[in-house]
Amino acid sequence: MVSATSHFDLWLQDAEERTGELELRGALGEVARLASKAYGTRLWFAEVLGRRWSYIVGERPEQPALSAVQRVPLGRGIGLVSDTWGSLSGDEVACLIDFLGRLVASKGSP
Amino acid sequence: MSPTSTAIADWIEAAIKQDEIDRYLDHGDDFIRDDEIERMIRQSRNPDAQRIRDILAKARALKRLDPHETAALLNIEDEALWEEVFATGRDIKAHVYGPRIVTFAPLYCSSLCVNSCIYCAFRCENREETRRRLTLDDVRRETEALVSMGHKRLICVYGEHPDSDARYIADTMRVMYDTKVGNGEIRRVNINAAPMCIDDFRMLREIGIGTYQVFQETYHHETYRRVHPRGIKANYRWRLYALHRAQEAGIDDVAIGALFGLYDWRFEVMGLLHHAIDLEEKFGGVGPHTISFPRLEPAANTPFTERSPHLVSDRDFKRLVAVLRVSVPYTGMIITARERPEVRMDVLNVGCTQTDASTRIGVGAYSEGTAEQEGEKQQFMLGDTRELDDVIRELAHMGYLTSFCTAGYRCGRTGSYFMNIAKKGKTHLFCIPNAILTFKEYLLDYASEETRRVGEQLIEQRIQDVPEEIRPTLRERLKATENGERDLAF
């Protein structure tokens, strides 16, 4: 049986392969692009500098979404911002954040 | 113990890093070519009405003007054409930003200064000025006083001196960000401080600086030399490229300004435009976040402020603001409490996006001062010292939402991302709902009864300006704010 979760697992595996050779900025941008295409998410990444979250790469929405902006620190001074998780479930969002945290940890500063 | 004059001289010598100027020059020249600017202004006299209308049409399409186009606007003689410029400024502001005014307070942290600017009461030769640098406890008290009024955004000001260097600025920023009073806190600390080197800018960036602002004062080289005879500030190019260094350090919100009254106002407008263009060209299209245009104001024991041959009349002031508005349609513009209330409110209408209120500029004046201005403790004299609540109520009567929004820079809408939105005229899509939410916070936590009444009516009107699909979410967040949640944003 092919479940929604397994589709996501395949997507995640593909994202890991596509970003393996990229430096951090490129990798984060690629994940934002792939997630947007597959699930309709809006993700962008920022350098966390105290209160300031300074844009690095990713989607650049030009109008507000219906849901609230969420900010997720990923470690190493990098943060994920999303105003739309699209069709991702809560568990899938958690997996995605976990993957991004590992990506940041393995690739260092942008 | 204060540093000796020798120590200060050594500090000045070490502060300027020539390679952090030279790297931005074009074939050894800076981007202000005095002769070319003067010639362009001269050659644009008596502009044809149709040409002016074509230029205004370009501005309405949110295209930044070229210098020869701005020069033509500066030469308009016909009053009716000026009215068209004002109307264009109003329309651009309404289209890009909507009916909201971002409001902040200045916080003067130090009046110690090594410079000799002949127009400034802080100049080191002015023995009548009472000098002071706030301790960190003082900074906390000042911040508490401002938070208690309802402020969320500060512009912090420091004289140029070894005792108020980048390390001190960083320490004060930490205190401001850490200070809380009830529901209140400062959410964005902008800095107005002397030019510094790239490493120092990096330090301020790490702490979460909002916007770094420095004014060139005058772009005219010879005038600059004359009004800054000594001190580190005598180096024109160290100052001119301060914002380039800030950008290189990763501070992607920078702010320019000129002090109008030192030289011909038309020249200064051209200088500001060239500054914006050079930043855009060298930093991937990211120009200044805001433009300021303070006028020379009287200052204690500083006669130059009242006898400069280039003082700007109220009429020309309104014109220069409108020309700046249409020349750089996507950049924020700041009108401050230097101006008298009637001038401020008039000029606000031709395109300003930010202002200050409840302003005190004496060092320590918020927590210790009286409502009266104290000339010997201030850099200059203010034209408008009305309280925040009074200014907000007047703005509300004019149809403007007071915005304390700081959402953009706390979710990555900075630099190229922000500029991309601004250049497409879409800033208002975020700004209006966020203005409504922060205005609501003010009304609940700080407003007088009368301001609350006027403000609630205005919110109901302005919700209609928000795209229909956003309104239900906005209403939910307004309800949540009424129920005690804070800092909700789009």
Coordinates of C-alpha atoms in Angstrom, one line a residue:
Chain A
M1 CA 0.0 0.0 0.0
V2 CA 1.4 3.4 -0.9
S3 CA 0.5 5.9 1.9
A4 CA 0.9 9.7 2.0
T5 CA 3.8 9.1 4.3
S6 CA 5.7 6.9 2.0
H7 CA 5.3 9.4 -0.8
F8 CA 6.9 11.9 1.5
D9 CA 9.6 9.5 2.4
L10 CA 10.5 9.1 -1.3
W11 CA 10.4 12.9 -1.7
L12 CA 12.7 13.3 1.3
Q13 CA 15.1 10.7 0.0
D14 CA 15.2 12.5 -3.4
A15 CA 15.8 15.9 -1.6
E16 CA 18.7 14.4 0.3
E17 CA 20.2 13.1 -2.9
R18 CA 19.8 16.3 -4.7
T19 CA 21.3 18.5 -2.0
G20 CA 24.1 16.1 -1.0
E21 CA 26.8 17.9 -3.1
L22 CA 25.5 21.4 -2.7
E23 CA 26.8 24.0 -0.3
L24 CA 24.4 25.1 2.4
R25 CA 22.8 28.1 0.7
G26 CA 22.2 26.1 -2.5
A27 CA 20.9 23.1 -0.5
L28 CA 18.4 25.2 1.4
G29 CA 17.2 26.9 -1.7
E30 CA 16.8 23.5 -3.4
V31 CA 14.7 22.1 -0.5
A32 CA 12.5 25.2 -0.6
R33 CA 12.0 24.8 -4.3
L34 CA 11.3 21.1 -4.2
A35 CA 8.9 21.3 -1.3
S36 CA 7.0 24.1 -3.0
K37 CA 6.7 22.1 -6.2
A38 CA 5.6 18.9 -4.4
Y39 CA 3.5 20.2 -1.5
G40 CA 2.8 23.8 -2.1
T41 CA 4.8 24.9 0.9
R42 CA 6.3 28.4 1.2
L43 CA 9.7 28.1 3.0
W44 CA 12.6 30.5 3.3
F45 CA 15.7 30.7 5.3
A46 CA 17.3 33.4 7.4
E47 CA 20.4 34.0 9.5
V48 CA 19.2 34.4 13.1
L49 CA 20.8 37.5 14.6
G50 CA 19.1 38.2 17.9
R51 CA 15.7 39.7 17.0
R52 CA 16.8 40.1 13.3
W53 CA 16.2 37.2 10.9
S54 CA 18.1 38.2 7.9
Y55 CA 17.0 36.6 4.6
I56 CA 19.4 34.1 3.0
V57 CA 17.5 32.0 0.4
G58 CA 14.2 30.4 -0.5
E59 CA 10.7 31.5 -1.4
R60 CA 10.0 35.2 -1.3
P61 CA 6.2 35.5 -0.9
E62 CA 4.9 38.8 -2.1
Q63 CA 1.7 38.7 -0.2
P64 CA 0.6 37.4 3.2
A65 CA -0.6 33.8 3.6
L66 CA -3.8 32.9 5.5
S67 CA -1.8 31.1 8.2
A68 CA 0.6 32.6 10.6
V69 CA 4.3 33.0 9.9
Q70 CA 6.2 30.3 11.8
R71 CA 9.9 30.6 12.7
V72 CA 11.9 27.6 13.5
P73 CA 15.5 27.8 14.6
L74 CA 17.5 25.1 12.9
G75 CA 20.8 25.6 14.8
R76 CA 24.1 27.2 13.8
G77 CA 22.4 30.6 13.5
I78 CA 20.1 29.5 10.7
G79 CA 16.3 29.7 10.9
L80 CA 13.4 28.4 8.8
V81 CA 10.5 30.6 8.1
S82 CA 7.2 29.3 6.7
D83 CA 3.8 30.9 6.2
T84 CA 2.3 27.9 4.4
W85 CA 3.1 24.2 5.0
G86 CA 0.9 23.3 2.0
S87 CA -0.4 19.7 2.0
L88 CA 2.3 18.5 4.4
S89 CA 0.9 16.8 7.5
G90 CA 2.1 17.7 11.0
D91 CA 4.3 14.6 11.1
E92 CA 5.8 15.4 7.7
V93 CA 6.5 19.0 8.8
A94 CA 8.4 17.6 11.8
C95 CA 10.4 15.2 9.5
L96 CA 11.2 18.1 7.2
I97 CA 12.4 20.3 10.0
D98 CA 14.5 17.4 11.3
F99 CA 16.1 16.9 7.9
L100 CA 16.8 20.6 7.6
G101 CA 18.4 20.6 11.0
R102 CA 20.7 17.8 9.9
L103 CA 21.4 19.6 6.7
V104 CA 22.5 22.7 8.5
A105 CA 24.6 20.7 11.0
S106 CA 26.4 18.9 8.3
K107 CA 27.1 21.8 6.0
G108 CA 27.9 24.6 8.4
S109 CA 27.5 28.3 7.7
P110 CA 26.0 29.7 4.4
Chain B
M1 CA 38.5 58.8 33.2
S2 CA 38.2 60.6 29.9
P3 CA 40.7 59.8 27.2
T4 CA 43.5 62.4 26.7
S5 CA 43.6 64.4 23.5
T6 CA 46.6 62.3 22.4
A7 CA 44.6 59.2 23.0
I8 CA 41.7 60.6 21.0
A9 CA 44.1 61.6 18.2
D10 CA 45.5 58.1 18.1
W11 CA 42.0 56.6 18.1
I12 CA 41.0 58.8 15.1
E13 CA 44.2 57.7 13.3
A14 CA 43.5 54.1 13.8
A15 CA 39.7 54.3 13.1
I16 CA 39.8 55.1 9.4
K17 CA 40.8 52.1 7.2
Q18 CA 41.7 53.5 3.8
D19 CA 41.2 50.2 2.1
E20 CA 37.6 50.2 3.3
I21 CA 37.1 53.3 1.3
D22 CA 39.2 52.6 -1.8
R23 CA 37.5 49.4 -2.6
Y24 CA 34.2 51.2 -3.5
L25 CA 35.7 54.0 -5.6
D26 CA 35.2 54.1 -9.3
H27 CA 38.7 54.7 -10.9
G28 CA 39.7 56.6 -7.8
D29 CA 36.6 58.8 -7.7
D30 CA 33.6 58.7 -5.4
F31 CA 30.1 58.8 -6.9
I32 CA 29.4 62.5 -6.1
R33 CA 30.7 64.6 -9.0
D34 CA 29.9 68.1 -7.9
D35 CA 30.5 69.7 -11.3
E36 CA 28.2 67.2 -13.1
I37 CA 25.4 67.7 -10.5
E38 CA 25.6 71.5 -10.7
R39 CA 25.6 71.3 -14.5
M40 CA 22.7 69.0 -14.6
I41 CA 20.6 71.2 -12.3
R42 CA 21.6 74.3 -14.4
Q43 CA 20.8 72.6 -17.8
S44 CA 17.4 71.4 -16.5
R45 CA 16.0 74.9 -16.0
N46 CA 12.5 75.8 -17.4
P47 CA 11.4 72.2 -17.9
D48 CA 8.6 71.5 -20.3
A49 CA 5.3 70.6 -18.7
Q50 CA 4.8 67.5 -20.8
R51 CA 8.3 66.3 -19.9
I52 CA 7.5 66.7 -16.2
R53 CA 4.3 64.7 -16.6
D54 CA 6.2 62.0 -18.4
I55 CA 8.6 61.9 -15.5
L56 CA 5.8 61.7 -13.0
A57 CA 4.2 58.9 -15.0
K58 CA 7.5 56.9 -14.7
A59 CA 7.5 57.5 -11.0
R60 CA 3.9 56.3 -10.7
A61 CA 5.0 53.1 -12.4
L62 CA 7.4 52.8 -9.4
K63 CA 10.5 53.3 -11.5
R64 CA 13.4 55.0 -9.8
L65 CA 14.2 58.3 -11.6
D66 CA 17.4 59.0 -13.3
P67 CA 19.4 62.0 -12.1
H68 CA 18.5 64.2 -15.1
E69 CA 14.8 63.5 -14.5
T70 CA 15.1 64.5 -10.8
A71 CA 17.0 67.6 -11.9
A72 CA 14.1 68.6 -14.1
L73 CA 11.6 68.3 -11.2
L74 CA 13.9 70.4 -9.0
N75 CA 13.6 73.2 -11.5
I76 CA 9.8 73.4 -11.8
E77 CA 8.6 77.0 -11.4
D78 CA 4.9 76.6 -12.2
E79 CA 2.9 76.2 -9.0
A80 CA 0.3 74.1 -10.7
L81 CA 3.0 71.6 -11.8
W82 CA 4.3 71.5 -8.2
E83 CA 0.7 70.5 -7.2
E84 CA 1.0 67.6 -9.6
V85 CA 4.3 66.6 -8.0
F86 CA 2.6 66.6 -4.6
A87 CA -0.3 64.6 -5.8
T88 CA 2.1 62.1 -7.4
G89 CA 3.9 61.8 -4.1
R90 CA 0.6 61.2 -2.2
D91 CA -0.5 58.6 -4.7
I92 CA 2.8 56.7 -4.7
K93 CA 2.7 56.6 -0.9
A94 CA -0.8 55.4 -0.9
H95 CA -0.1 52.7 -3.5
V96 CA 3.1 51.3 -2.1
Y97 CA 2.6 51.7 1.7
G98 CA -1.0 52.4 2.2
P99 CA -2.4 54.7 5.0
R100 CA 0.0 53.8 7.7
I101 CA 2.8 55.7 9.4
V102 CA 5.5 53.7 11.2
T103 CA 6.3 55.4 14.5
F104 CA 9.4 55.3 16.6
A105 CA 11.3 57.2 19.3
P106 CA 14.9 58.4 19.3
L107 CA 17.0 57.5 22.2
Y108 CA 20.2 59.6 22.7
C109 CA 22.8 57.5 24.5
S110 CA 25.8 59.8 24.4
S111 CA 26.7 63.4 23.7
L112 CA 30.5 62.9 23.9
C113 CA 32.0 63.9 20.5
V114 CA 35.4 64.4 19.0
N115 CA 34.2 66.3 16.0
S116 CA 33.9 70.0 15.2
C117 CA 30.8 70.2 13.1
I118 CA 30.0 73.9 13.1
Y119 CA 26.3 73.4 13.0
C120 CA 26.1 71.0 15.9
A121 CA 25.8 71.7 19.7
F122 CA 27.7 68.4 20.4
R123 CA 30.8 69.7 18.7
C124 CA 33.8 69.3 21.0
E125 CA 34.6 73.0 21.2
N126 CA 31.1 73.8 22.6
R127 CA 32.0 74.2 26.3
E128 CA 28.4 75.1 27.2
E129 CA 27.1 71.7 26.4
T130 CA 26.6 69.3 29.3
R131 CA 28.3 66.0 28.3
R132 CA 27.0 62.7 29.2
R133 CA 27.2 59.0 28.3
L134 CA 24.4 56.8 29.6
T135 CA 25.4 53.9 31.9
L136 CA 23.8 50.6 31.0
D137 CA 21.4 51.1 34.0
D138 CA 20.5 54.5 32.6
V139 CA 19.8 52.9 29.2
R140 CA 17.5 50.4 30.9
R141 CA 15.6 53.2 32.6
E142 CA 15.3 55.2 29.4
T143 CA 14.1 52.1 27.6
E144 CA 11.6 51.3 30.3
A145 CA 10.2 54.9 30.0
L146 CA 9.8 54.5 26.3
V147 CA 8.3 51.0 26.5
S148 CA 5.8 52.3 29.0
M149 CA 4.6 54.9 26.5
G150 CA 3.9 52.2 24.0
H151 CA 7.0 52.4 21.8
K152 CA 8.3 49.3 20.0
R153 CA 10.9 50.8 17.7
L154 CA 13.9 52.9 18.6
I155 CA 16.5 54.9 16.8
C156 CA 19.5 55.2 19.1
V157 CA 21.9 58.0 18.7
Y158 CA 25.6 58.2 19.7
G159 CA 28.2 60.9 19.4
E160 CA 31.4 60.0 17.8
H161 CA 33.9 59.3 20.6
P162 CA 36.1 56.4 21.8
D163 CA 33.8 56.0 24.8
S164 CA 30.7 55.4 22.6
D165 CA 32.4 53.0 20.1
A166 CA 30.8 49.9 18.6
R167 CA 31.4 47.9 21.7
Y168 CA 29.4 50.4 23.8
I169 CA 26.7 50.5 21.1
A170 CA 26.5 46.7 21.2
D171 CA 26.1 46.7 25.0
T172 CA 23.3 49.3 24.9
M173 CA 21.5 47.3 22.2
R174 CA 21.5 44.2 24.4
V175 CA 20.0 46.1 27.3
M176 CA 17.3 47.6 25.1
Y177 CA 16.3 44.3 23.6
D178 CA 16.3 42.7 27.1
T179 CA 14.1 45.3 28.7
K180 CA 10.4 44.4 29.3
V181 CA 7.6 46.3 31.0
G182 CA 4.3 44.4 31.2
N183 CA 3.2 43.5 27.7
G184 CA 5.7 45.9 26.3
E185 CA 9.2 45.5 24.8
I186 CA 11.4 47.0 22.2
R187 CA 11.2 44.9 19.1
R188 CA 13.5 46.8 16.7
V189 CA 16.6 48.8 17.6
N190 CA 17.9 51.0 14.8
I191 CA 21.2 52.7 15.2
N192 CA 22.3 56.2 14.2
A193 CA 26.0 56.3 14.9
A194 CA 29.2 57.4 13.3
P195 CA 30.8 55.4 10.5
M196 CA 32.7 52.4 11.6
C197 CA 34.8 49.6 10.0
I198 CA 33.4 46.4 8.6
D199 CA 34.4 44.3 11.6
D200 CA 32.5 46.7 13.9
F201 CA 29.4 46.6 11.7
R202 CA 29.6 42.8 11.9
M203 CA 29.5 43.0 15.7
L204 CA 26.3 45.1 15.6
R205 CA 24.8 42.7 13.0
E206 CA 25.3 39.8 15.3
I207 CA 23.3 41.5 18.1
G208 CA 20.4 42.1 15.8
I209 CA 20.6 45.7 14.6
G210 CA 17.5 46.9 12.8
T211 CA 18.6 49.6 10.4
Y212 CA 22.0 51.3 10.4
Q213 CA 21.5 55.0 9.6
V214 CA 24.1 57.6 8.9
F215 CA 23.6 61.0 7.3
Q216 CA 26.2 62.5 4.9
E217 CA 25.0 65.9 6.2
T218 CA 26.1 67.6 2.9
Y219 CA 27.1 65.9 -0.3
H220 CA 28.9 69.0 -1.6
H221 CA 32.6 68.3 -1.1
E222 CA 33.7 71.9 -0.5
T223 CA 30.8 72.7 1.9
Y224 CA 31.5 69.4 3.7
R225 CA 35.1 70.4 4.2
R226 CA 34.1 73.8 5.5
V227 CA 31.5 72.7 8.0
H228 CA 33.6 69.7 9.3
P229 CA 37.0 71.4 9.8
R230 CA 38.6 68.9 12.2
G231 CA 38.0 65.5 13.7
I232 CA 37.4 62.1 12.2
K233 CA 34.2 63.4 10.5
A234 CA 36.4 65.7 8.3
N235 CA 37.0 62.6 6.1
Y236 CA 34.2 62.9 3.5
R237 CA 34.7 59.5 2.0
W238 CA 34.9 57.5 5.2
R239 CA 31.4 58.8 5.9
L240 CA 30.2 58.5 2.3
Y241 CA 31.0 54.8 2.2
A242 CA 29.8 53.9 5.7
L243 CA 26.7 52.3 4.4
H244 CA 28.6 50.3 1.8
R245 CA 30.7 48.9 4.6
A246 CA 27.6 48.1 6.6
Q247 CA 26.1 46.3 3.6
E248 CA 29.3 44.4 3.1
A249 CA 29.2 43.4 6.7
G250 CA 25.7 41.9 6.0
I251 CA 23.5 44.7 7.4
D252 CA 21.1 44.8 4.6
D253 CA 18.8 47.6 5.9
V254 CA 20.7 50.9 5.7
A255 CA 19.4 54.5 5.8
I256 CA 20.7 57.6 4.2
G257 CA 20.0 61.3 4.9
A258 CA 21.2 64.8 4.4
L259 CA 21.0 67.8 6.7
F260 CA 19.2 70.4 4.7
G261 CA 20.5 74.0 5.2
L262 CA 24.2 73.4 4.8
Y263 CA 24.2 73.8 1.0
D264 CA 21.7 74.2 -1.8
W265 CA 18.8 71.9 -1.3
R266 CA 18.6 70.9 -4.9
F267 CA 22.2 69.7 -4.8
E268 CA 21.5 67.6 -1.7
V269 CA 18.5 66.0 -3.3
M270 CA 20.7 65.0 -6.2
G271 CA 23.3 63.7 -3.7
L272 CA 20.8 61.5 -2.0
L273 CA 19.6 60.1 -5.3
H274 CA 23.2 59.3 -6.4
H275 CA 23.8 57.6 -3.0
A276 CA 20.7 55.4 -3.5
I277 CA 21.8 54.6 -7.0
D278 CA 25.4 53.6 -6.0
L279 CA 24.1 51.4 -3.2
E280 CA 21.7 49.7 -5.6
E281 CA 24.4 49.2 -8.2
K282 CA 27.0 47.8 -5.8
F283 CA 24.7 45.6 -3.7
G284 CA 22.4 43.7 -6.0
G285 CA 19.6 46.3 -6.3
V286 CA 19.4 46.8 -2.5
G287 CA 19.3 50.6 -2.0
P288 CA 18.5 52.5 1.2
H289 CA 15.7 51.3 3.4
T290 CA 14.8 54.9 4.3
I291 CA 15.8 58.4 3.4
S292 CA 15.8 61.2 6.0
F293 CA 15.8 65.0 5.3
P294 CA 16.3 66.8 8.5
R295 CA 16.5 70.6 8.3
L296 CA 19.0 72.6 10.2
E297 CA 17.4 73.7 13.5
P298 CA 18.6 76.2 16.1
A299 CA 21.0 74.7 18.6
A300 CA 22.5 76.2 21.9
N301 CA 25.6 78.3 21.4
T302 CA 25.7 77.4 17.7
P303 CA 25.0 80.6 15.7
F304 CA 25.7 78.9 12.3
T305 CA 22.3 77.2 12.5
E306 CA 20.6 80.5 12.2
R307 CA 22.8 82.3 9.7
S308 CA 23.6 79.6 7.1
P309 CA 22.9 81.1 3.7
H310 CA 21.2 77.9 2.6
L311 CA 18.4 77.6 5.2
V312 CA 15.4 75.9 3.6
S313 CA 12.0 77.5 3.7
D314 CA 8.8 75.6 4.5
R315 CA 7.8 75.9 0.8
D316 CA 11.0 74.4 -0.5
F317 CA 11.0 71.8 2.2
K318 CA 7.7 70.4 1.0
R319 CA 9.0 70.4 -2.5
L320 CA 12.2 68.6 -1.8
V321 CA 10.4 65.9 0.2
A322 CA 8.0 65.4 -2.7
V323 CA 10.8 65.2 -5.3
L324 CA 12.6 62.6 -3.1
R325 CA 9.3 60.6 -2.9
V326 CA 8.8 60.4 -6.6
S327 CA 12.5 59.9 -7.4
V328 CA 12.8 56.8 -5.2
P329 CA 9.2 55.5 -5.1
Y330 CA 9.9 52.3 -3.2
T331 CA 12.0 53.7 -0.3
G332 CA 10.7 54.7 3.2
M333 CA 10.9 58.4 4.1
I334 CA 11.3 59.8 7.6
I335 CA 9.9 63.1 8.8
T336 CA 10.9 63.9 12.4
A337 CA 10.0 66.0 15.4
R338 CA 12.5 68.6 14.3
E339 CA 9.7 70.0 12.4
R340 CA 6.8 72.0 13.8
P341 CA 3.5 70.0 14.0
E342 CA 1.8 71.8 11.1
V343 CA 4.8 71.4 8.8
R344 CA 5.2 67.8 9.8
M345 CA 1.6 66.9 9.1
D346 CA 1.6 68.8 5.8
V347 CA 4.8 67.1 4.6
L348 CA 3.7 63.7 5.8
N349 CA 1.0 63.8 3.2
V350 CA 3.3 64.1 0.2
G351 CA 4.9 60.8 0.8
C352 CA 6.5 60.2 4.2
T353 CA 6.2 56.7 5.8
Q354 CA 7.8 57.1 9.2
T355 CA 7.8 59.6 12.0
D356 CA 8.8 59.9 15.7
A357 CA 6.7 61.0 18.6
S358 CA 7.0 61.9 22.3
T359 CA 10.5 62.9 21.3
R360 CA 13.1 64.0 23.8
I361 CA 16.7 64.3 22.6
G362 CA 18.5 65.2 25.8
V363 CA 20.7 62.4 27.1
G364 CA 18.6 60.8 29.8
A365 CA 15.6 63.0 29.1
Y366 CA 12.9 60.3 29.0
S367 CA 13.5 59.0 32.6
E368 CA 14.9 62.2 34.2
G369 CA 13.8 65.1 32.1
T370 CA 10.9 67.5 32.2
A371 CA 8.6 68.3 29.3
E372 CA 10.6 71.4 28.7
Q373 CA 13.5 71.2 26.3
E374 CA 17.0 71.8 27.7
G375 CA 19.2 73.4 25.1
E376 CA 22.5 72.8 26.8
K377 CA 21.8 69.1 26.9
Q378 CA 20.5 68.7 23.3
Q379 CA 22.1 68.5 19.9
F380 CA 19.5 70.9 18.6
M381 CA 16.0 72.2 19.4
L382 CA 12.9 70.3 18.5
G383 CA 9.8 71.7 16.7
D384 CA 7.3 69.1 18.1
T385 CA 7.4 67.6 21.5
R386 CA 3.8 66.3 21.7
E387 CA 3.2 63.0 23.4
L388 CA 2.8 59.8 21.5
D389 CA -0.9 59.5 22.3
D390 CA -1.6 63.0 20.9
V391 CA 0.3 62.4 17.7
I392 CA -1.4 59.0 17.2
R393 CA -4.8 60.6 17.7
E394 CA -4.0 63.3 15.2
L395 CA -2.8 60.8 12.7
A396 CA -5.9 58.8 13.2
H397 CA -8.1 61.8 12.5
M398 CA -6.1 62.2 9.3
G399 CA -6.9 58.6 8.4
Y400 CA -3.5 57.2 9.2
L401 CA -2.9 54.0 11.1
T402 CA 0.1 54.3 13.5
S403 CA 2.2 51.2 12.9
F404 CA 4.6 49.7 15.4
C405 CA 5.2 46.8 13.1
T406 CA 8.6 45.1 13.2
A407 CA 7.5 41.8 11.6
G408 CA 9.5 42.1 8.4
Y409 CA 13.0 42.0 9.9
R410 CA 12.1 39.3 12.3
C411 CA 11.0 36.8 9.6
G412 CA 13.6 37.4 7.0
R413 CA 11.9 40.1 4.9
T414 CA 15.1 42.1 4.8
G415 CA 17.5 43.3 2.1
S416 CA 16.8 41.9 -1.3
Y417 CA 13.6 40.2 -0.2
F418 CA 12.1 43.4 1.2
M419 CA 13.4 45.4 -1.8
N420 CA 11.8 43.0 -4.2
I421 CA 8.4 43.5 -2.6
A422 CA 8.8 47.3 -2.3
K423 CA 9.8 47.7 -5.9
K424 CA 6.7 45.9 -7.0
G425 CA 4.6 48.2 -4.8
K426 CA 3.4 45.3 -2.6
T427 CA 4.7 46.5 0.7
H428 CA 1.2 47.5 1.8
L429 CA -0.1 43.9 1.5
F430 CA 2.0 43.1 4.6
C431 CA 2.1 46.6 6.1
I432 CA -1.5 47.3 6.5
P433 CA -2.6 44.1 8.4
N434 CA 0.5 44.3 10.6
A435 CA -0.1 48.0 11.2
I436 CA -3.7 47.2 12.3
L437 CA -2.4 44.5 14.7
T438 CA 0.2 46.6 16.3
F439 CA -2.1 49.6 16.4
K440 CA -4.6 47.4 18.2
E441 CA -1.9 46.5 20.8
Y442 CA -1.3 50.2 21.4
L443 CA -5.0 50.9 21.8
L444 CA -5.4 48.1 24.3
D445 CA -2.3 48.7 26.4
Y446 CA -1.5 52.4 26.3
A447 CA -4.0 54.6 24.6
S448 CA -6.2 57.3 26.2
E449 CA -9.9 56.8 26.1
E450 CA -10.3 59.3 23.3
T451 CA -7.5 57.8 21.2
R452 CA -8.9 54.4 21.7
R453 CA -12.3 55.5 20.5
V454 CA -10.9 57.2 17.4
G455 CA -8.5 54.3 16.8
E456 CA -11.1 51.6 16.9
Q457 CA -13.2 53.4 14.3
L458 CA -10.2 53.7 12.1
I459 CA -9.3 50.0 12.4
E460 CA -12.8 49.1 11.2
Q461 CA -12.4 51.4 8.2
R462 CA -8.9 50.2 7.4
I463 CA -9.8 46.5 7.5
Q464 CA -11.6 47.2 4.2
D465 CA -8.2 48.1 2.7
V466 CA -6.9 44.6 3.4
P467 CA -7.4 41.9 0.6
E468 CA -10.7 40.2 1.2
E469 CA -9.2 36.7 1.6
I470 CA -7.0 38.0 4.5
R471 CA -9.7 39.7 6.5
P472 CA -11.1 36.6 8.4
T473 CA -7.5 35.7 9.5
L474 CA -6.9 39.4 10.5
R475 CA -10.1 39.5 12.5
E476 CA -9.1 36.3 14.3
R477 CA -5.8 37.8 15.2
L478 CA -7.5 41.0 16.4
K479 CA -9.7 38.9 18.6
A480 CA -6.7 37.0 19.9
T481 CA -5.0 40.3 20.7
E482 CA -8.0 41.4 22.6
N483 CA -7.8 38.2 24.5
G484 CA -4.2 39.0 25.6
E485 CA -2.0 37.5 22.9
R486 CA 0.7 39.9 21.6
D487 CA 3.1 40.2 18.7
L488 CA 0.9 38.5 16.1
A489 CA 1.9 39.3 12.6
F490 CA 1.6 38.4 8.9

